[in-house]
Coordinates of C-alpha atoms in Angstrom, one line a residue:
X15 CA 106.6 159.1 86.8
X16 CA 106.3 155.4 87.4
X17 CA 106.3 155.1 91.3
X18 CA 106.4 151.4 92.3
X19 CA 107.3 151.6 95.9
X20 CA 106.9 155.0 97.3
X21 CA 103.8 157.2 96.8
X22 CA 104.1 160.0 94.2
X23 CA 104.2 162.7 97.0
X24 CA 107.3 161.1 98.5
X25 CA 109.4 161.1 95.3
X26 CA 112.0 163.7 94.6
X27 CA 110.7 166.3 92.1
X28 CA 113.0 165.3 89.3
X29 CA 112.1 164.4 85.7
X30 CA 113.9 163.4 82.6
X31 CA 113.3 166.6 80.7
X32 CA 115.0 165.9 77.4
X33 CA 116.6 163.0 75.6
X34 CA 118.8 163.4 72.5
X35 CA 119.2 159.8 71.2
X36 CA 119.2 160.3 67.5
X37 CA 121.6 163.1 66.5
X38 CA 122.8 164.4 63.2
X39 CA 126.4 163.4 64.1
X40 CA 127.5 160.1 62.8
X41 CA 127.6 157.5 65.6
X42 CA 125.7 159.9 67.9
X43 CA 128.7 160.8 70.2
X44 CA 126.9 164.0 71.3
X45 CA 123.7 162.3 72.5
X46 CA 122.6 163.4 76.0
X47 CA 120.1 163.0 78.8
X48 CA 118.8 166.0 80.7
X49 CA 117.3 166.0 84.2
X50 CA 115.3 168.8 85.7
X51 CA 114.5 169.7 89.4
X52 CA 111.1 171.2 89.4
X53 CA 111.0 171.4 93.2
X54 CA 111.8 174.3 95.6
X55 CA 114.9 172.8 97.2
X56 CA 118.2 171.4 96.0
X57 CA 118.4 167.6 95.5
X58 CA 121.5 165.4 96.0
X59 CA 121.3 162.6 93.5
X60 CA 124.5 160.7 94.5
X61 CA 123.8 157.0 94.2
X62 CA 121.0 157.5 91.7
X63 CA 121.3 155.4 88.4
X64 CA 120.4 156.0 84.8
X65 CA 119.3 152.7 83.2
X66 CA 118.8 151.8 79.6
X67 CA 117.6 148.8 77.7
X68 CA 121.0 148.3 76.0
X69 CA 123.6 148.5 78.8
X70 CA 124.3 148.2 82.5
X71 CA 123.5 151.8 83.4
X72 CA 125.3 154.7 84.9
X73 CA 125.8 155.4 88.6
X74 CA 125.6 159.1 89.5
X75 CA 128.8 160.1 91.3
X76 CA 129.1 161.7 94.7
X77 CA 128.7 165.5 95.0
X78 CA 126.1 165.7 92.2
X79 CA 123.4 168.1 93.2
X80 CA 120.6 169.6 91.1
X81 CA 119.6 173.0 92.4
X82 CA 115.9 173.9 92.5
X83 CA 114.6 174.9 89.1
X84 CA 117.9 173.8 87.4
X85 CA 118.9 171.3 84.8
X86 CA 121.7 168.6 84.8
X87 CA 123.0 167.4 81.4
X88 CA 124.7 164.0 81.0
X89 CA 126.4 163.2 77.7
X90 CA 128.4 160.4 76.1
X91 CA 131.4 162.4 74.9
X92 CA 132.4 165.8 76.3
X93 CA 134.3 167.1 73.2
X94 CA 131.6 166.0 70.7
X95 CA 128.9 167.6 72.9
X96 CA 130.8 170.9 73.0
X97 CA 131.4 170.8 69.3
X98 CA 127.7 170.4 68.6
X99 CA 126.5 172.8 71.2
X100 CA 129.2 175.5 71.7
X101 CA 127.1 177.6 74.1
X102 CA 126.5 174.7 76.5
X103 CA 128.6 172.6 78.9
X104 CA 127.7 169.1 80.0
X105 CA 127.6 168.3 83.8
X106 CA 128.5 164.6 83.6
X107 CA 129.9 162.2 81.1
X108 CA 128.5 158.7 80.7
X109 CA 130.9 157.1 78.2
X110 CA 128.8 154.1 77.5
X111 CA 125.5 155.8 77.1
X112 CA 124.8 154.2 73.7
X113 CA 121.1 154.9 73.3
X114 CA 119.5 153.0 70.5
X115 CA 117.9 154.9 67.6
X116 CA 115.6 152.0 66.9
X117 CA 114.0 151.6 70.3
X118 CA 115.3 152.0 73.9
X119 CA 114.5 153.7 77.2
X120 CA 116.1 155.8 79.9
X121 CA 115.0 155.3 83.5
X122 CA 116.1 157.2 86.6
X123 CA 116.1 155.3 89.8
X124 CA 117.3 156.3 93.3
X125 CA 119.7 154.4 95.6
X126 CA 117.0 151.9 96.6
X127 CA 116.0 151.2 93.0
X128 CA 112.8 153.1 93.3
X129 CA 111.6 154.5 89.9
X130 CA 111.8 158.3 89.7
X131 CA 111.1 158.8 86.0
X132 CA 111.4 157.0 82.6
X133 CA 111.2 157.8 78.9
X134 CA 110.9 155.1 76.2
X135 CA 110.6 155.2 72.4
X136 CA 110.1 153.3 69.2
X137 CA 108.5 150.1 70.5
X138 CA 110.5 149.6 73.7
X139 CA 108.4 150.2 76.8
X140 CA 109.6 150.5 80.4
X141 CA 107.2 149.3 83.1
X142 CA 103.9 151.1 82.5
X143 CA 105.2 153.8 80.2
X144 CA 103.7 154.2 76.7
X145 CA 106.5 154.7 74.3
X146 CA 107.0 157.6 72.0
X147 CA 106.7 156.8 68.2
X148 CA 110.2 158.2 67.7
X149 CA 112.3 160.9 66.1
X150 CA 115.0 161.3 63.5
X151 CA 117.9 163.9 64.0
X152 CA 116.0 165.5 66.8
X153 CA 115.5 165.3 70.6
X154 CA 112.5 164.5 72.7
X155 CA 111.7 167.4 75.0
X156 CA 109.2 167.3 77.9
X157 CA 106.3 169.6 77.8
X158 CA 105.7 171.9 80.8
X159 CA 102.4 173.1 82.2
X160 CA 101.9 176.4 84.1
X161 CA 103.6 175.0 87.3
X162 CA 105.1 171.6 86.7
X163 CA 106.2 169.2 83.9
X164 CA 103.6 167.3 81.9
X165 CA 103.8 163.7 83.2
X166 CA 101.1 161.2 82.2
X167 CA 103.3 158.1 81.5
X168 CA 102.4 158.5 77.8
X169 CA 105.6 159.7 76.1
X170 CA 103.7 160.7 72.9
X171 CA 101.6 163.0 75.1
X172 CA 104.4 164.2 77.4
X173 CA 107.1 165.0 74.9
X174 CA 107.5 167.1 71.8
X175 CA 109.9 166.6 68.9
X176 CA 112.6 169.2 69.1
X177 CA 114.6 169.5 65.8
X178 CA 117.1 171.8 67.6
X179 CA 117.9 170.4 71.1
X180 CA 117.5 172.8 74.0
X181 CA 119.9 171.3 76.6
X182 CA 119.8 173.3 79.8
X183 CA 116.7 175.2 78.9
X184 CA 113.0 174.7 79.8
X185 CA 110.6 174.0 77.1
X186 CA 108.5 177.0 76.1
X187 CA 105.4 176.2 74.1
X188 CA 106.0 177.1 70.5
X189 CA 103.4 178.8 68.3
X190 CA 103.0 176.8 65.1
X191 CA 101.7 178.1 61.9
X192 CA 98.0 177.3 61.2
X193 CA 98.5 178.0 57.5
X194 CA 99.9 174.5 56.5
X195 CA 97.4 172.0 55.1
X196 CA 97.3 168.7 53.3
X197 CA 96.3 169.6 49.8
X198 CA 96.6 166.4 47.8
X199 CA 97.2 162.7 48.3
X200 CA 97.8 159.9 45.8
X201 CA 97.3 156.4 47.4
X202 CA 97.4 154.3 44.2
X203 CA 99.7 155.7 41.5
X204 CA 100.2 154.0 38.2
X205 CA 104.0 154.2 38.4
X206 CA 104.5 152.1 41.6
X207 CA 103.9 152.3 45.3
X208 CA 107.0 154.3 46.1
X209 CA 105.4 157.2 44.2
X210 CA 102.4 157.4 46.6
X211 CA 102.6 160.9 48.0
X212 CA 101.2 163.5 50.4
X213 CA 101.3 167.1 49.3
X214 CA 101.3 170.1 51.7
X215 CA 100.4 173.7 50.9
X216 CA 101.3 176.9 52.7
X217 CA 98.3 179.2 52.6
X218 CA 100.2 181.9 54.5
X219 CA 102.4 184.8 53.4
X220 CA 105.4 183.7 55.4
X221 CA 107.8 180.8 55.0
X222 CA 107.3 178.0 57.6
X223 CA 110.0 175.7 59.0
X224 CA 108.5 172.2 59.1
X225 CA 111.3 170.6 61.1
X226 CA 109.9 168.3 63.8
X227 CA 106.4 168.2 62.2
X228 CA 105.2 164.7 61.5
X229 CA 103.4 163.1 58.5
X230 CA 101.5 159.9 59.3
X231 CA 98.6 157.7 58.2
X232 CA 95.9 156.4 60.4
X233 CA 96.7 155.1 63.9
X234 CA 98.2 151.6 63.8
X235 CA 99.4 152.0 60.3
X236 CA 102.9 153.1 59.0
X237 CA 105.3 154.7 61.4
X238 CA 105.2 158.4 61.4
X239 CA 107.7 160.4 59.4
X240 CA 109.4 163.3 61.2
X241 CA 110.2 166.1 58.8
X242 CA 113.9 167.0 59.1
X243 CA 115.0 170.4 60.5
X244 CA 115.7 172.9 57.9
X245 CA 112.9 171.7 55.6
X246 CA 110.7 174.7 55.0
X247 CA 107.8 175.6 52.7
X248 CA 107.7 179.1 51.1
X249 CA 104.5 181.2 51.1
X250 CA 101.8 180.1 48.8
X251 CA 103.8 177.0 47.8
X252 CA 103.5 173.3 47.7
X253 CA 105.8 170.5 49.1
X254 CA 105.5 166.8 48.2
X255 CA 106.5 163.9 50.4
X256 CA 106.7 160.5 48.6
X257 CA 106.5 157.1 50.1
X258 CA 109.9 156.2 48.9
X259 CA 111.4 158.8 51.3
X260 CA 108.8 158.7 54.1
X261 CA 107.9 155.0 54.3
X262 CA 104.2 156.0 54.7
X263 CA 102.0 153.5 52.9
X264 CA 98.5 154.8 52.2
X265 CA 96.1 151.8 52.0
X266 CA 94.2 151.2 48.7
X267 CA 91.1 150.3 50.7
X268 CA 90.9 153.5 52.6
X269 CA 93.1 155.4 55.2
X270 CA 94.0 158.8 56.6
X271 CA 96.7 161.2 55.9
X272 CA 97.7 163.4 58.9
X273 CA 100.0 166.3 59.5
X274 CA 100.9 166.4 63.2
X275 CA 102.7 169.2 65.1
X276 CA 105.8 168.5 67.2
X277 CA 103.5 168.8 70.3
X278 CA 101.4 165.9 68.9
X279 CA 98.4 168.0 68.0
X280 CA 96.9 167.3 64.6
X281 CA 97.2 170.3 62.3
X282 CA 95.5 168.8 59.1
X283 CA 94.1 165.5 58.2
X284 CA 92.0 163.9 55.4
X285 CA 90.2 160.6 55.3
X286 CA 89.3 158.6 52.2
X287 CA 87.3 155.4 51.7
X288 CA 88.7 153.3 48.9
X289 CA 91.2 154.7 46.5
X290 CA 91.1 155.1 42.7
X291 CA 94.0 153.8 40.7
X292 CA 95.9 156.5 39.0
X293 CA 93.9 159.4 40.6
X294 CA 94.6 162.0 43.2
X295 CA 92.4 162.9 46.1
X296 CA 92.6 166.7 46.1
X297 CA 91.3 169.7 48.1
X298 CA 89.3 172.2 46.2
X299 CA 87.3 175.2 47.3
X300 CA 84.1 173.1 47.4
X301 CA 85.7 170.1 49.2
X302 CA 87.8 167.0 48.5
X303 CA 87.4 165.3 45.1
X304 CA 89.0 162.5 43.1
X305 CA 90.7 163.9 40.1
X306 CA 92.3 162.3 37.0
X307 CA 94.9 165.0 37.1
X308 CA 97.9 164.5 39.4
X309 CA 99.5 167.9 40.3
X310 CA 102.5 167.4 42.6
X311 CA 104.1 170.7 43.7
X312 CA 101.4 172.7 41.8
X313 CA 97.8 173.9 42.0
X314 CA 95.2 171.2 41.9
X315 CA 93.3 170.7 38.7
X316 CA 89.9 169.0 38.7
X317 CA 89.6 166.5 35.8
X318 CA 86.4 164.7 36.3
X319 CA 85.8 161.0 35.9
X320 CA 83.5 159.9 33.1
X321 CA 80.6 160.0 35.5
X322 CA 81.0 163.8 35.7
X323 CA 81.8 164.6 32.1
X324 CA 79.2 166.3 30.0
X325 CA 79.1 164.2 26.8
X326 CA 78.5 165.4 23.4
X327 CA 75.7 163.0 22.8
X328 CA 73.3 164.3 20.2
X329 CA 70.5 161.7 19.7
X330 CA 71.0 160.0 23.1
X331 CA 67.6 159.6 24.6
X332 CA 68.4 158.1 28.0
X333 CA 71.1 157.2 30.4
X334 CA 72.4 153.6 30.7
X335 CA 70.5 153.3 34.0
X336 CA 67.2 154.2 32.3
X337 CA 68.0 151.9 29.4
X338 CA 68.6 149.0 31.8
X339 CA 65.2 149.5 33.3
X340 CA 63.5 149.1 29.9
X341 CA 61.7 146.0 28.8
X342 CA 63.2 143.5 26.3
X343 CA 62.5 144.7 22.8
X344 CA 62.4 148.4 23.6
X345 CA 64.6 150.6 21.4
X346 CA 67.1 152.8 23.3
X347 CA 69.9 155.3 22.5
X348 CA 72.6 155.8 25.0
X349 CA 76.2 157.1 25.2
X350 CA 79.1 155.9 27.3
X351 CA 82.9 155.2 27.2
X352 CA 84.2 151.9 25.9
X353 CA 85.6 149.8 28.8
X354 CA 86.1 146.5 27.0
X355 CA 86.6 146.4 23.2
X356 CA 85.3 143.6 21.0
X357 CA 87.5 140.5 20.9
X358 CA 88.7 140.7 24.5
X359 CA 85.9 138.7 26.2
X360 CA 84.0 137.8 23.0
X361 CA 84.1 138.7 19.3
X362 CA 80.4 139.5 19.5
X363 CA 80.2 142.1 22.2
X364 CA 81.9 145.0 24.1
X365 CA 81.0 147.1 27.1
X366 CA 80.3 150.8 27.7
X367 CA 80.1 152.8 30.9
X368 CA 78.6 156.3 31.5
X369 CA 80.2 156.9 34.9
X370 CA 77.3 155.5 36.8
X371 CA 76.1 152.3 35.0
X372 CA 77.5 150.0 32.4
X373 CA 76.0 147.6 29.8
X374 CA 77.0 145.1 27.2
X375 CA 76.6 146.0 23.5
X376 CA 76.0 142.9 21.3
X377 CA 76.1 142.3 17.6
X378 CA 75.4 138.8 16.2
X379 CA 77.3 139.6 13.0
X380 CA 80.4 140.9 14.9
X381 CA 80.1 144.1 12.9
X382 CA 81.8 146.9 14.9
X383 CA 83.7 150.0 14.0
X384 CA 87.4 150.2 15.1
X385 CA 87.1 150.9 18.8
X386 CA 89.5 151.5 21.6
X387 CA 89.0 151.8 25.4
X388 CA 88.1 155.3 26.3
X389 CA 86.2 156.0 23.1
X390 CA 82.9 157.8 23.9
X391 CA 80.2 156.3 21.7
X392 CA 76.5 156.7 20.9
X393 CA 74.8 153.4 20.7
X394 CA 71.3 152.8 19.3
X395 CA 69.7 149.4 19.6
X396 CA 67.2 147.0 21.2
X397 CA 67.2 146.0 24.9
X398 CA 67.7 142.2 25.4
X399 CA 69.0 139.7 27.9
X400 CA 71.3 136.8 27.8
X401 CA 71.1 134.5 30.8
X402 CA 69.8 137.4 32.9
X403 CA 72.5 139.9 31.8
X404 CA 71.2 143.1 30.2
X405 CA 72.5 144.0 26.8
X406 CA 71.9 146.4 23.9
X407 CA 71.5 144.4 20.7
X408 CA 72.6 146.2 17.5
X409 CA 72.4 145.2 13.8
X410 CA 75.6 146.6 12.4
X411 CA 78.4 149.1 12.9
X412 CA 76.2 151.9 11.7
X413 CA 74.4 151.7 15.0
X414 CA 77.5 153.0 16.8
X415 CA 78.8 156.6 16.5
X416 CA 82.2 157.5 18.0
X417 CA 81.8 160.9 19.5
X418 CA 85.2 161.5 21.2
X419 CA 88.0 159.8 23.0
X420 CA 89.1 160.1 26.7
X421 CA 91.2 158.3 29.2
X422 CA 89.7 154.8 30.0
X423 CA 87.5 154.7 33.1
X424 CA 89.3 153.3 36.2
X425 CA 88.1 150.1 38.0
X426 CA 85.7 150.6 40.9
X427 CA 87.1 149.2 44.1
X428 CA 84.2 147.3 45.9
X429 CA 83.6 144.7 48.5
X430 CA 82.3 141.4 47.4
X431 CA 79.0 141.7 49.2
X432 CA 78.4 145.0 47.4
X433 CA 78.2 143.2 44.1
X434 CA 74.7 143.3 42.5
X435 CA 72.6 144.6 39.6
X436 CA 73.8 148.2 39.9
X437 CA 77.5 147.1 39.2
X438 CA 76.7 144.7 36.4
X439 CA 78.5 145.8 33.2
X440 CA 81.2 147.7 35.1
X441 CA 84.9 146.9 35.8
X442 CA 85.4 146.2 39.5
X443 CA 88.3 145.3 41.8
X444 CA 87.8 143.0 44.7
X445 CA 90.0 141.3 47.2
X446 CA 89.4 137.9 48.8
X447 CA 90.6 134.5 49.9
X448 CA 90.6 131.6 47.4
X449 CA 87.8 129.1 48.3
X450 CA 88.3 126.7 45.5
X451 CA 90.0 126.5 42.1
X452 CA 89.7 124.4 39.0
X453 CA 91.0 125.0 35.5
X454 CA 90.5 128.6 34.5
X455 CA 87.8 129.2 37.2
X456 CA 88.1 129.9 40.9
X457 CA 86.0 131.2 43.8
X458 CA 87.1 133.8 46.3
X459 CA 85.4 135.0 49.5
X460 CA 85.8 138.0 51.7
X461 CA 82.7 139.9 52.7
X462 CA 80.9 137.5 50.3
X463 CA 81.7 135.0 47.6
X464 CA 82.2 135.5 43.9
X465 CA 83.2 133.3 40.9
X466 CA 86.2 134.3 38.8
X467 CA 86.2 133.1 35.2
X468 CA 89.3 133.5 32.9
X469 CA 88.3 133.6 29.3
X470 CA 90.6 131.9 26.7
X471 CA 90.3 135.0 24.5
X472 CA 92.2 137.1 27.1
X473 CA 95.3 135.0 27.0
X474 CA 95.6 135.3 30.8
X475 CA 97.7 132.6 32.4
X476 CA 96.0 131.8 35.7
X477 CA 98.6 132.2 38.5
X478 CA 99.3 129.1 40.6
X479 CA 97.1 129.3 43.6
X480 CA 95.5 127.2 46.3
X481 CA 92.8 127.4 48.9
X482 CA 93.6 130.1 51.5
X483 CA 95.6 132.3 49.2
X484 CA 94.7 136.0 49.2
X485 CA 94.2 137.6 45.8
X486 CA 93.1 140.8 44.2
X487 CA 91.0 140.5 41.1
X488 CA 90.0 143.2 38.6
X489 CA 87.6 142.5 35.7
X490 CA 84.2 142.9 34.1
X491 CA 81.2 142.1 36.4
X492 CA 78.9 139.9 34.4
X493 CA 75.7 138.1 35.3
X494 CA 75.1 134.4 34.3
X495 CA 71.8 133.0 35.3
X496 CA 71.2 133.8 38.9
X497 CA 74.7 134.6 40.0
X498 CA 77.5 137.1 39.2
X499 CA 81.0 136.5 38.0
X500 CA 84.1 138.6 37.4
X501 CA 85.9 138.2 34.0
X502 CA 89.5 139.5 34.2
X503 CA 90.7 141.3 31.1
X504 CA 94.5 141.0 31.2
X505 CA 97.4 139.3 33.1
X506 CA 97.7 142.1 35.7
X507 CA 94.1 141.7 36.7
X508 CA 94.7 138.6 38.9
X509 CA 97.3 139.3 41.6
X510 CA 98.4 136.9 44.3
X511 CA 98.7 139.0 47.5
X512 CA 99.8 136.3 50.0
X513 CA 99.9 132.6 50.4
X514 CA 97.5 130.9 52.7
X515 CA 98.5 128.3 55.3
X516 CA 98.4 124.6 54.4
X517 CA 95.0 123.3 55.6
X518 CA 95.1 120.7 58.3
X519 CA 93.9 118.0 55.9
X520 CA 96.8 118.9 53.6
X521 CA 99.3 118.7 56.4
X522 CA 98.0 115.2 57.2
X523 CA 98.4 114.1 53.6
X524 CA 102.0 115.4 53.5
X525 CA 102.7 113.6 56.8
X526 CA 101.2 110.4 55.4
X527 CA 103.3 110.6 52.2
X528 CA 106.5 111.2 54.1
X529 CA 105.8 108.2 56.3
X530 CA 105.0 106.0 53.3
X531 CA 108.3 106.9 51.6
X532 CA 110.2 106.2 54.8
X533 CA 108.6 102.8 55.2
X534 CA 109.2 102.0 51.5
X535 CA 112.9 102.8 51.9
X536 CA 113.1 100.3 54.8
X537 CA 111.5 97.6 52.8
X538 CA 113.9 98.2 49.9
X539 CA 116.8 97.9 52.2
X540 CA 115.5 94.6 53.6
X541 CA 114.9 93.1 50.2
X542 CA 118.3 94.1 49.0
X543 CA 119.9 92.3 51.9
X544 CA 117.8 89.2 51.3
X545 CA 118.7 89.3 47.6
X546 CA 122.4 89.1 48.4
X547 CA 121.9 86.1 50.8
X548 CA 119.2 84.2 49.0
X549 CA 119.3 84.4 45.2
X550 CA 116.9 81.4 44.8
X551 CA 114.2 83.3 46.6
X552 CA 114.6 86.1 44.0
X553 CA 114.2 83.6 41.2
X554 CA 111.0 82.2 42.8
X555 CA 109.7 85.8 43.2
X556 CA 110.3 86.5 39.5
X557 CA 108.1 83.6 38.6
X558 CA 105.2 85.2 40.5
X559 CA 105.8 88.9 39.6
X560 CA 107.0 90.5 36.3
X561 CA 110.7 91.4 36.4
X562 CA 110.0 95.1 36.4
X563 CA 108.0 94.9 39.6
X564 CA 110.7 93.1 41.6
X565 CA 112.5 95.6 43.9
X566 CA 116.2 95.0 43.5

């Protein structure tokens, strides 16, 4: 690997075959580096050096020969090594090996400093090597082909994670169970991000040791989590890994969950596009579905969203979609779940949603039954519009029948440029950057631009924000004249995600103010000195200016 001077054919047939840099022993005194001669003749490596990113390196002493097809093990501490691996004996001791668990490399160079081989990990590269994503309490062991070691300069490709180090032994391709799958993921739990989880299921009849297997999200996301040795999953059983332990953050806007074998092959993966707050994405016999039921460590249960619930709706003549397509003045009868109760946005209306479409229900007299979010209601009334927003106009509370009660519908995560007539009357969540802000109104842009209006009736205190800040907003999508707006419903519906940078104009203003203050201080100092020397001047000045304007 990594020839810089000599051609690959001229290099000795030696590779770094295993590196144990993150051991289970406190302080890692038993860490080791293993070399392997894959040639047909013995190789004298006197004068060779092992280099690392963290120290001056180790000079191989005289008389060190690696026989053809044999290994050579170099450790930090002889006694610690033997205590950890009683059946093995190290060949050399490098007392200052000190390999970093958080990123390092080992390079083997010959007496003329020609690179022979190198391994790097966790963000630290050596020359043209591509570093391995890393291990915990395990070694990196090189893969072997039919004849020679796998050597592509990509350490993720060339090495497997070995929960039980195999010093002095050649890697033999393991056979991994094909019965372990990802069965459930929860990207956006209601009880905090640390409770995001990935659940595995063993479909087989035998227990499977998952040591060295890796959980990860999409490429470029969180660092992969290496499952510790000794962690097994019994037959026909589930095992849950939460973010608080793994560090794997599943993105709300969409991501992947992957189960990767120690040899870097993907065993199971699932992709989702936009998460649903408080719901699980679960595997069923007919595919993956969002479910309102979270079932960690147990069989998945499909609890449909309101869109998929068969309502008890005697007397309902059409869906909300059909009702919205009617002409003003037409009489309709629809059912849906209450998403916003009367009094939150207005004392004269509330909103319902049937899982596909939403609509406002309006009563001039403010005569409504006692409603709560999640109530499934049957509404009969007349189609109308108010500044281009569709509504059902009723006469009194008798036009509303409460059929049942369910969990409130969850907000729909959308992009700003997806906003249109089909989403009107629904609770949506968007993210964007603040364009402008004034009073209880502000505009954000992302894939498009949208106005956010905070109603006084919601008692929401608008967070301090400025142009360039990134925010997440949840609220009712309402139409007003020819544009749409989002009306937040409670304090948690407006979240400041990050602060933007001060615009250039703002920087110039700040610089101007600082300079002005500095100049003012100079003038004050001058006037004070003049005051002490020339009091008559001050008296003349007081004749011209009021006393409170004289700087003294």
